[in-house]
Coordinates of C-alpha atoms and ligand atoms in Angstrom, one line a residue:
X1 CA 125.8 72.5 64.6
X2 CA 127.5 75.7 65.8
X3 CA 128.2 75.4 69.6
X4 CA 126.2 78.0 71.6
X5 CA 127.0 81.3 72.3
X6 CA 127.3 82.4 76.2
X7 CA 124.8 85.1 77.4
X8 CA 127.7 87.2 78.5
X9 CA 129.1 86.7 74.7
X10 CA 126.2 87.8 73.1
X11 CA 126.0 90.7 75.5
X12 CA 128.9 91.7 75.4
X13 CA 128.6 91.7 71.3
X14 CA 125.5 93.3 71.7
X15 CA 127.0 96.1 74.0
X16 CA 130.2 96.7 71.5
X17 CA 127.7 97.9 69.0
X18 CA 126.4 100.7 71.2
X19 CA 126.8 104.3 70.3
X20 CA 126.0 106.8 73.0
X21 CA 122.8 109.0 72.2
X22 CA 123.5 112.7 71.5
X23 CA 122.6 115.2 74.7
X24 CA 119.6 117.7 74.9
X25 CA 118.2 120.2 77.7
X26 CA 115.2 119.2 79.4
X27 CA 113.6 120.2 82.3
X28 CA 113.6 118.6 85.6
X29 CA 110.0 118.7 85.9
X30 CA 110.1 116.4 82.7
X31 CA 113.2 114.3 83.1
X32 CA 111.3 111.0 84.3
X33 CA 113.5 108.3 83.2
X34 CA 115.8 110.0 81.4
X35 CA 119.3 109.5 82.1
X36 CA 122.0 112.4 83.0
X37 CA 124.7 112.5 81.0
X38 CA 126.5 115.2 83.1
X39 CA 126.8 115.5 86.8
X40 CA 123.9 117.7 88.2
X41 CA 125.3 120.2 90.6
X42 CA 123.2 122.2 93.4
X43 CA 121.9 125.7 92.2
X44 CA 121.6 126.3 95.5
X45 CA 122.8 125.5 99.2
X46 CA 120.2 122.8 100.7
X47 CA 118.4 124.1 102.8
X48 CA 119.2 127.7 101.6
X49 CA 119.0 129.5 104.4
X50 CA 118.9 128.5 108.9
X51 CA 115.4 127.6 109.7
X52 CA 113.0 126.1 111.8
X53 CA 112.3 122.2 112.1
X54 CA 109.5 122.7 114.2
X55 CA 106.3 124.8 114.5
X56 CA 107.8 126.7 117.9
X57 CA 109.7 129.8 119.3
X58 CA 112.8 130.7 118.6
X59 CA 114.6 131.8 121.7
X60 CA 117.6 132.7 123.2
X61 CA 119.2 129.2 124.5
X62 CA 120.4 130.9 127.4
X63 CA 117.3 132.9 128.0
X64 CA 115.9 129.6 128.9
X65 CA 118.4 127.8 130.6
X66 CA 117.1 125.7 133.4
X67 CA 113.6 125.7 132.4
X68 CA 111.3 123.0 133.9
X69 CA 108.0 121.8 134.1
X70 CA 108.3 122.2 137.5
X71 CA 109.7 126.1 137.1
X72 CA 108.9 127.0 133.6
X73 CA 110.7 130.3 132.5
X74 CA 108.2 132.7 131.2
X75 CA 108.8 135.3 127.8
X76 CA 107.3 137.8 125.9
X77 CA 106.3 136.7 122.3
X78 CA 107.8 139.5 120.2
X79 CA 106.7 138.7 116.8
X80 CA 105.5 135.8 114.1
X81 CA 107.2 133.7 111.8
X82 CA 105.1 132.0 108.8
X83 CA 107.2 129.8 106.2
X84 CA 108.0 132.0 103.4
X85 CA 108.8 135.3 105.6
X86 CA 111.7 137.3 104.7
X87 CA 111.5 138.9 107.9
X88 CA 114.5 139.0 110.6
X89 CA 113.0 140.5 113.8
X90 CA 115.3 141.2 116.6
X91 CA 115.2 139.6 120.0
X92 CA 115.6 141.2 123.1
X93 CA 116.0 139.5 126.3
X94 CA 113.1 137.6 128.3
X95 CA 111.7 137.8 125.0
X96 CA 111.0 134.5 122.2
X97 CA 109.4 134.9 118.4
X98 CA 106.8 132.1 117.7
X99 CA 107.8 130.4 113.9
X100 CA 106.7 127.2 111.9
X101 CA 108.1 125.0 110.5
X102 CA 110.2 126.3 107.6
X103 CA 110.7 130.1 108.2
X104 CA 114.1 131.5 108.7
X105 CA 115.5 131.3 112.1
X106 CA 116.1 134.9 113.2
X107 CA 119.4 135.5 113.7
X108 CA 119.4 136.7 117.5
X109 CA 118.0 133.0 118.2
X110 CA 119.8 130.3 118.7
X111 CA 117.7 127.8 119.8
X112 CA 113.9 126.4 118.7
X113 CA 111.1 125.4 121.6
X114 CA 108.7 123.1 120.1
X115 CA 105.1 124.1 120.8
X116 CA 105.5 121.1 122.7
X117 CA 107.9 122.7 125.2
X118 CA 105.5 125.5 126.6
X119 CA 102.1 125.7 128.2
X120 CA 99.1 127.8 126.6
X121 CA 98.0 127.1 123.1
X122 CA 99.3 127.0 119.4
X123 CA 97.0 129.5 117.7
X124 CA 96.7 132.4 120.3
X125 CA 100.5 131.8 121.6
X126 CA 101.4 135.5 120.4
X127 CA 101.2 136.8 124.0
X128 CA 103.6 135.3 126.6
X129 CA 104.8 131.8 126.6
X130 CA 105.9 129.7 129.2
X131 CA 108.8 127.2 128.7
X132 CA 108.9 124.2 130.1
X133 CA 112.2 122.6 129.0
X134 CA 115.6 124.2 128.3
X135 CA 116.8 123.5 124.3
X136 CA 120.1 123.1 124.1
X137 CA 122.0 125.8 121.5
X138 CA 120.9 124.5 117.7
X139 CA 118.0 122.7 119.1
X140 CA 115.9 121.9 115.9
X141 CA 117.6 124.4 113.4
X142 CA 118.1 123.2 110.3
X143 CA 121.4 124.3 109.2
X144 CA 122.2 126.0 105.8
X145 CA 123.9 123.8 103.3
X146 CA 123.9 120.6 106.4
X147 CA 122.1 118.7 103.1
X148 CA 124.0 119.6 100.1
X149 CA 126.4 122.7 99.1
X150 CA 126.0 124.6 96.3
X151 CA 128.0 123.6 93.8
X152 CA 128.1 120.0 94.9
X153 CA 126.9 116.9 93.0
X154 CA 123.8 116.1 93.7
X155 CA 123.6 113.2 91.6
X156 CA 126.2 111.4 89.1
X157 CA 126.2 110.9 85.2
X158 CA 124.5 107.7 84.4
X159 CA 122.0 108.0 87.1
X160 CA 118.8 107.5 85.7
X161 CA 116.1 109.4 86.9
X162 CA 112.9 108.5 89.2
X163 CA 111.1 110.4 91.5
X164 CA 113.2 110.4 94.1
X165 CA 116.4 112.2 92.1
X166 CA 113.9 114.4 90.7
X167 CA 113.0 115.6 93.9
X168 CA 116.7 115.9 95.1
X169 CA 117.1 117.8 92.4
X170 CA 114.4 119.9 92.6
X171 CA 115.3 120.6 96.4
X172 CA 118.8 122.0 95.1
X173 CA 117.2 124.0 92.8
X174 CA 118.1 122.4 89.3
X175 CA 115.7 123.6 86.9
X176 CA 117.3 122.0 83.9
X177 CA 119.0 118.9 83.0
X178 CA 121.6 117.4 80.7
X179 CA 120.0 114.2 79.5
X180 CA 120.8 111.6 76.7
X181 CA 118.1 111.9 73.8
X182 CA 115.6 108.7 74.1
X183 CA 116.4 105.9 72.1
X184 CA 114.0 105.5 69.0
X185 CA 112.7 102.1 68.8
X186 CA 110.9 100.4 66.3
X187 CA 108.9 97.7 67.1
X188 CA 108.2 94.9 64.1
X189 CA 106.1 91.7 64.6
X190 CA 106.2 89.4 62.2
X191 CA 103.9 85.9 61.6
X192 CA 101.5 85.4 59.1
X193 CA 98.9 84.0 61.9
X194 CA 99.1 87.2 63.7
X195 CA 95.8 89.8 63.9
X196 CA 95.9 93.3 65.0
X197 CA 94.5 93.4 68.6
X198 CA 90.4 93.2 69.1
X199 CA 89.9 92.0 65.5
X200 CA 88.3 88.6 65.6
X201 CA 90.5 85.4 64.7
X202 CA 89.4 82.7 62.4
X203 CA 90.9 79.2 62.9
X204 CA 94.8 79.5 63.0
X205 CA 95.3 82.9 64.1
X206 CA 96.2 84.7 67.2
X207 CA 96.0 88.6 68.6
X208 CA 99.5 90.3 67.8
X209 CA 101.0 90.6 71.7
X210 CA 104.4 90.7 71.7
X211 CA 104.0 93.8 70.0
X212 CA 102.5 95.3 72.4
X213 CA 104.4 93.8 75.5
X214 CA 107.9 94.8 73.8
X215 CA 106.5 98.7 72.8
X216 CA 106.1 98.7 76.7
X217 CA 109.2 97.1 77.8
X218 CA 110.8 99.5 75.3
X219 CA 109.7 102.6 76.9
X220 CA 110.0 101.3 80.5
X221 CA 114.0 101.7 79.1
X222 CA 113.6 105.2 78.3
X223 CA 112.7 104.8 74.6
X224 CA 110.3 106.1 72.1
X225 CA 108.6 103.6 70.7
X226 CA 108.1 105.8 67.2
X227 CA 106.9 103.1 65.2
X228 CA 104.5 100.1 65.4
X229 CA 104.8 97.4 62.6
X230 CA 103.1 94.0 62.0
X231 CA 103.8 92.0 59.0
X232 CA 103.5 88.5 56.9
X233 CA 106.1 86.2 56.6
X234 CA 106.2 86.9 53.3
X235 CA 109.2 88.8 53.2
X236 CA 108.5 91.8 51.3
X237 CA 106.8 94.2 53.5
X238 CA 109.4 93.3 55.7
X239 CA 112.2 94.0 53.2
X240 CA 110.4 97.7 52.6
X241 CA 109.6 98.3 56.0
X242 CA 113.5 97.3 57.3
X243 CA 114.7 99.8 54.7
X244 CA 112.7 102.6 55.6
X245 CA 113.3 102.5 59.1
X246 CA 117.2 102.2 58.9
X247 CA 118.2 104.9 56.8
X248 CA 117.6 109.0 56.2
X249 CA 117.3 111.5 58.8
X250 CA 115.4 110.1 61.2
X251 CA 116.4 106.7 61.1
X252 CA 115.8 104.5 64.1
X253 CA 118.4 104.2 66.9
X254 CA 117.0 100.2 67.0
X255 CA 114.3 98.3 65.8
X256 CA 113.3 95.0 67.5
X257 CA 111.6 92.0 65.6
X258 CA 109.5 89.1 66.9
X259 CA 109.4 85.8 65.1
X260 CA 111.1 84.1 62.2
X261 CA 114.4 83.8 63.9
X262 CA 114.4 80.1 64.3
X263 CA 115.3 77.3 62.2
X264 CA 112.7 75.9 61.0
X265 CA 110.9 77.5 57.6
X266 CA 108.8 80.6 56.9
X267 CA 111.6 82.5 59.1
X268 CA 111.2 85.7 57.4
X269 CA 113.3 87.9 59.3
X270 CA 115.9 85.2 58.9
X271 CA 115.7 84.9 55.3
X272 CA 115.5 88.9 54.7
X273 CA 117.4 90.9 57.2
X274 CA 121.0 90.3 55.6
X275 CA 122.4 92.5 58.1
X276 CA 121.6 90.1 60.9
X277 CA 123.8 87.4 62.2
X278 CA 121.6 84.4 63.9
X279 CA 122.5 82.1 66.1
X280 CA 122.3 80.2 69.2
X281 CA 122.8 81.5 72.8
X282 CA 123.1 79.3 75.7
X283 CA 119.9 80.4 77.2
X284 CA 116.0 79.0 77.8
X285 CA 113.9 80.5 76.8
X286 CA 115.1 82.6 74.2
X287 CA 118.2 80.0 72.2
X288 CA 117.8 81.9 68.8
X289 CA 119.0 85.3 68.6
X290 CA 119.8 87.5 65.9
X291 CA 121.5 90.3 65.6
X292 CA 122.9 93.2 63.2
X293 CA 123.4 97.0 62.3
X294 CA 122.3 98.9 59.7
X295 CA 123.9 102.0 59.9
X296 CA 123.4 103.2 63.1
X297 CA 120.3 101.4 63.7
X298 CA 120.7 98.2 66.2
X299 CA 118.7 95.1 64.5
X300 CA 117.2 92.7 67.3
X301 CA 115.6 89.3 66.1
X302 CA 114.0 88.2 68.9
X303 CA 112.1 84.5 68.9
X304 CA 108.9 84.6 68.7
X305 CA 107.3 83.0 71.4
X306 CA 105.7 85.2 74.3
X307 CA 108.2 84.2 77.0
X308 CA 111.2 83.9 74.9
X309 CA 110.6 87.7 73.7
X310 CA 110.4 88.9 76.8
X311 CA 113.3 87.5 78.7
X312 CA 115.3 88.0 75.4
X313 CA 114.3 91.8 75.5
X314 CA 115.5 91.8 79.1
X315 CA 118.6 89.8 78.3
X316 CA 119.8 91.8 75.8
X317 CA 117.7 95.3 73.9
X318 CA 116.9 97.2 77.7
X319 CA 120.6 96.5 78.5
X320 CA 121.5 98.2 75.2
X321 CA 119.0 100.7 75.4
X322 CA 119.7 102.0 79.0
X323 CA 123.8 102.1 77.3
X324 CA 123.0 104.1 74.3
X325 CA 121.2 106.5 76.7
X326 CA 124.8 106.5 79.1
X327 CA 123.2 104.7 82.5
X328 CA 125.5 103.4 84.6
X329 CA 123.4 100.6 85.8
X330 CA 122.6 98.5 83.2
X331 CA 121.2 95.5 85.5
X332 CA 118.0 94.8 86.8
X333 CA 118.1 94.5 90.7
X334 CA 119.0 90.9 91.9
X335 CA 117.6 89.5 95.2
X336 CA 118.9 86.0 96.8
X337 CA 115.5 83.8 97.5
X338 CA 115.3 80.4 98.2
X339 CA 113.1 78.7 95.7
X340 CA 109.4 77.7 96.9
X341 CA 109.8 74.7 95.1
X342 CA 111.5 72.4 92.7
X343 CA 111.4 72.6 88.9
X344 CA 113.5 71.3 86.2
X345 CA 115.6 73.1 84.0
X346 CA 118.1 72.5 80.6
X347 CA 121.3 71.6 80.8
X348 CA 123.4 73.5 79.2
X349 CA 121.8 76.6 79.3
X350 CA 121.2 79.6 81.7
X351 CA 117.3 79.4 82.5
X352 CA 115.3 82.5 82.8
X353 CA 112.1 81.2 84.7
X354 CA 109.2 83.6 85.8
X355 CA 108.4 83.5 89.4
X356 CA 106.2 85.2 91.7
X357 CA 107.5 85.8 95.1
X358 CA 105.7 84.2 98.2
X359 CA 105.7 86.6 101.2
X360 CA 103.4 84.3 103.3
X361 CA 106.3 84.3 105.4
X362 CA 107.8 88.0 105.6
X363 CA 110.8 87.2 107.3
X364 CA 111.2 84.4 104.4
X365 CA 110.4 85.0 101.3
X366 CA 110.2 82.4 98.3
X367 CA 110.5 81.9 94.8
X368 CA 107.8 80.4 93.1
X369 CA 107.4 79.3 89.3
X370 CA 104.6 81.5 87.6
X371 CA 104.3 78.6 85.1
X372 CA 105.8 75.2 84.2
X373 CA 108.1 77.5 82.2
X374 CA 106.9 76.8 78.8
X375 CA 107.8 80.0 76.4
X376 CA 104.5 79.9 75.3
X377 CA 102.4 81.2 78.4
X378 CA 102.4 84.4 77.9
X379 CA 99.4 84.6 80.2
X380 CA 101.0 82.9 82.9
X381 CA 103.3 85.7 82.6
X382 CA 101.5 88.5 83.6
X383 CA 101.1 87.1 87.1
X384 CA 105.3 87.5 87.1
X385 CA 107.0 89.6 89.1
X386 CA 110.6 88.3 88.6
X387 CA 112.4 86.1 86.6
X388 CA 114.6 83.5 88.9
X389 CA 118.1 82.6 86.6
X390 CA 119.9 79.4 87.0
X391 CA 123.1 78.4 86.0
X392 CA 123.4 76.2 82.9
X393 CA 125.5 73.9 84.7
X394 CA 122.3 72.8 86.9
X395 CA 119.9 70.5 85.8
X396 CA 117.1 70.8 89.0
X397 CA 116.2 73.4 91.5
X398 CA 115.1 72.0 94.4
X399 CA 112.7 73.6 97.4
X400 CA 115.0 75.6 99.4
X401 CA 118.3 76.3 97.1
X402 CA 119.0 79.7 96.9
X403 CA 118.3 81.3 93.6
X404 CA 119.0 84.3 91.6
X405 CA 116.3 86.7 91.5
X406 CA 116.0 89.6 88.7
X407 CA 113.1 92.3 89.3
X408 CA 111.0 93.4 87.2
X409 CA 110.6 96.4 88.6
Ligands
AMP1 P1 108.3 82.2 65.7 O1 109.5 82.6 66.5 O2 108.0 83.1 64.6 O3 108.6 80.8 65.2 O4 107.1 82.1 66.6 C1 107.0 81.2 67.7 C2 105.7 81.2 68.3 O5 105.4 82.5 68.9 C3 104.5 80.9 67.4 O6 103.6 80.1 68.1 C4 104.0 82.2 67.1 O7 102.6 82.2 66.7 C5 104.2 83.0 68.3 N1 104.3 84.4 68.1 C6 105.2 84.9 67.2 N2 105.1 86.3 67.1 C7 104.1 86.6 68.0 C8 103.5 87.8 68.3 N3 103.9 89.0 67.8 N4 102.5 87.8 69.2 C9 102.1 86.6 69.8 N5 102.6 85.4 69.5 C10 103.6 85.4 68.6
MG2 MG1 106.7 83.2 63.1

């Protein structure tokens, strides 16, 4: 028997097969979870323009000076700011200019009384004001450009995009963006026992899921999932199917296959995907692995049962997927947690177990099996948040080691 391969081997094999994604144009508005392939740069200085931080009057620092509860220092209100004004009224001595939050600071003022600061009321403030505390000079003016200069990077290449970069960018005024095209995945179950979802089962078969679990990790990594397969173990659909998908035009950039990876007999993908190599990786779940190209197509075999799909998708395709798209990051986030109680795992190979996390304790919290571990629970799975990874070396967690923590989101 062929000794097994390393996880970082098969990785690493996986990686070296990558091709980066051509570029498009998209807009920002529409760039959730894509990933830049350029640096974005600020359209604009952030903020734009001095203004306000408060809802207030913009004074004269020294107008001011000294101001008290005690002795409050009384001035004339001499005009309105709303956000969105374009307006620049002048200040005269004695004299302050209510504003909200937002609205360019007038450029006489140097200073910003909070509403907070005076006596009398918000709404009919437009009279005379009475300051009760002296702002220092800049008090609550935002600064032009004190965020983010025009012209400066607002975020790197290989970022990939969530809400909170699309709203940096927004803010700098980056209307479109320089993306890598989404990956077009694939998706191929195979197993004679399997049954399209909601169609009843007679003895012996099962609802198609991994399917639908790996269409959903697939475009949680940024793909497009443009095609949906299920077939026999038969071999010839699959041998039609695999051909249509990998060449022409619009060729996928990977297709990903459950079942018939393993030894044993029926293993269709194994028997007709010639340009796959299978094998073993030092790993539980998820030992037999195949891989390939055709063309430029990246062939995943992933084992068939529930558990061992998932963590071998997670191992190995969104890794690949997030690199033909250009990300930077190609890792899950990783906490520290010590375990909430003992399990066994293989020697020999890395174990990817699902956990939930126990925040009974917040200052403490724990990683818990979601199941005995069997690849087969793929209910049990759903209740998992994370999958805890052990060195193959070890042979038993034990309450309270520290463990390895990957998120799942
Ligand atoms: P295989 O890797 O083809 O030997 O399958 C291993 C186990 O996973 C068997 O119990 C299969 O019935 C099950 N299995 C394979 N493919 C799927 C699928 N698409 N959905 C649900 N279970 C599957
Ligand atoms: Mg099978």
């Amino acid at each position: 028997m062929s000794p097994l391969a390393t996880v970082e081997d098969h990785l690493a094999h996986v990686l070296d097969a990558v091709r980066p994604l051509p570029a498009e144009t998209v807009d920002t508005a529409d760039a959730r979870g894509r990933v830049l392939v350029e640096p974005a740069h600020a359209a604009i200085d952030l903020p734009p323009f001095d203004n306000s931080a408060m809802d207030g009057f913009a004074v004269r620092a020294a107008d001011v000076a000294g101001a008290t509860l005690a002795a409050p220092v009384r001035l004339t209100v001499a005009g309105d700011l709303p956000a969105g004004t374009a307006e620049d009224p002048p200040l005269s001595p004695g004299q302050a200019i209510r504003i909200m939050t937002g609205a360019p600071m007038p450029a006489m003022a140097d200073a910003i009384v909070p509403f907070e600061d005076t006596l009398g009321g918000l709404a009919d403030s437009l009279g005379e004001i009475a300051v009760t505390a002296a702002p220092v000079v800049g008090a609550h003016r935002r600064r032009r450009g004190e965020d983010t200069r025009r012209g400066d990077a607002v975020l790197a290449a290989g970022v990939r995009l969530g809400p909170l970069q699309l709203g940096a960018l927004a803010a700098a005024g980056v209307a479109r963006l320089t993306v890598s095209q989404r990956p077009r995945v694939v998706v191929v179950a195979t197993g004679s026992e399997l049954v399209p979802l909601g169609e009843p089962l007679r003895r012996g078969q099962i609802p198609e899921s991994n399917g639908t679990m790996l269409a959903a990790l697939a475009a949680e990594a940024g793909a497009f999932v443009v095609r949906r397969e299920s077939v026999d173990d038969e071999g010839s659909a699959l041998a039609s199917l695999l051909a249509e998908v990998t060449t022409g035009e619009d060729a996928a950039d990977a297709v990903v296959f459950s079942g018939g990876v393993s030894a044993g007999a029926y293993e269709v993908v194994r028997t007709t995907v010639s340009q796959m190599r299978f094998g073993g990786v030092a790993m539980q779940p998820g030992k037999p692995q195949g891989f390939g190209v055709a063309g430029r197509t990246l062939l995943f075999g992933l084992p068939g049962n529930p558990v061992s799909s998932a963590v071998s998708f997670e191992v190995f395709v969104r890794p690949a997927l997030l690199a033909m798209q250009g990300a930077t990051e190609l890792r899950r986030r990783r906490l520290r947690l010590p375990a909430g109680a003992g399990w066994r795992t293989p020697p020999g190979r890395r174990q990817y177990l699902p956990i939930v996390i126990d925040r009974t304790d917040p200052a403490a919290w724990k990683a818990v099996p979601a199941s005995s571990g069997g690849s087969h629970l793929a209910g049990r799975l759903g209740g998992a948040e994370a999958y805890a990874i052990v060195p193959a070396e070890v042979t038993a967690v034990s309450a309270g080691d520290l463990v390895d923590v990957m998120l799942l989101d």
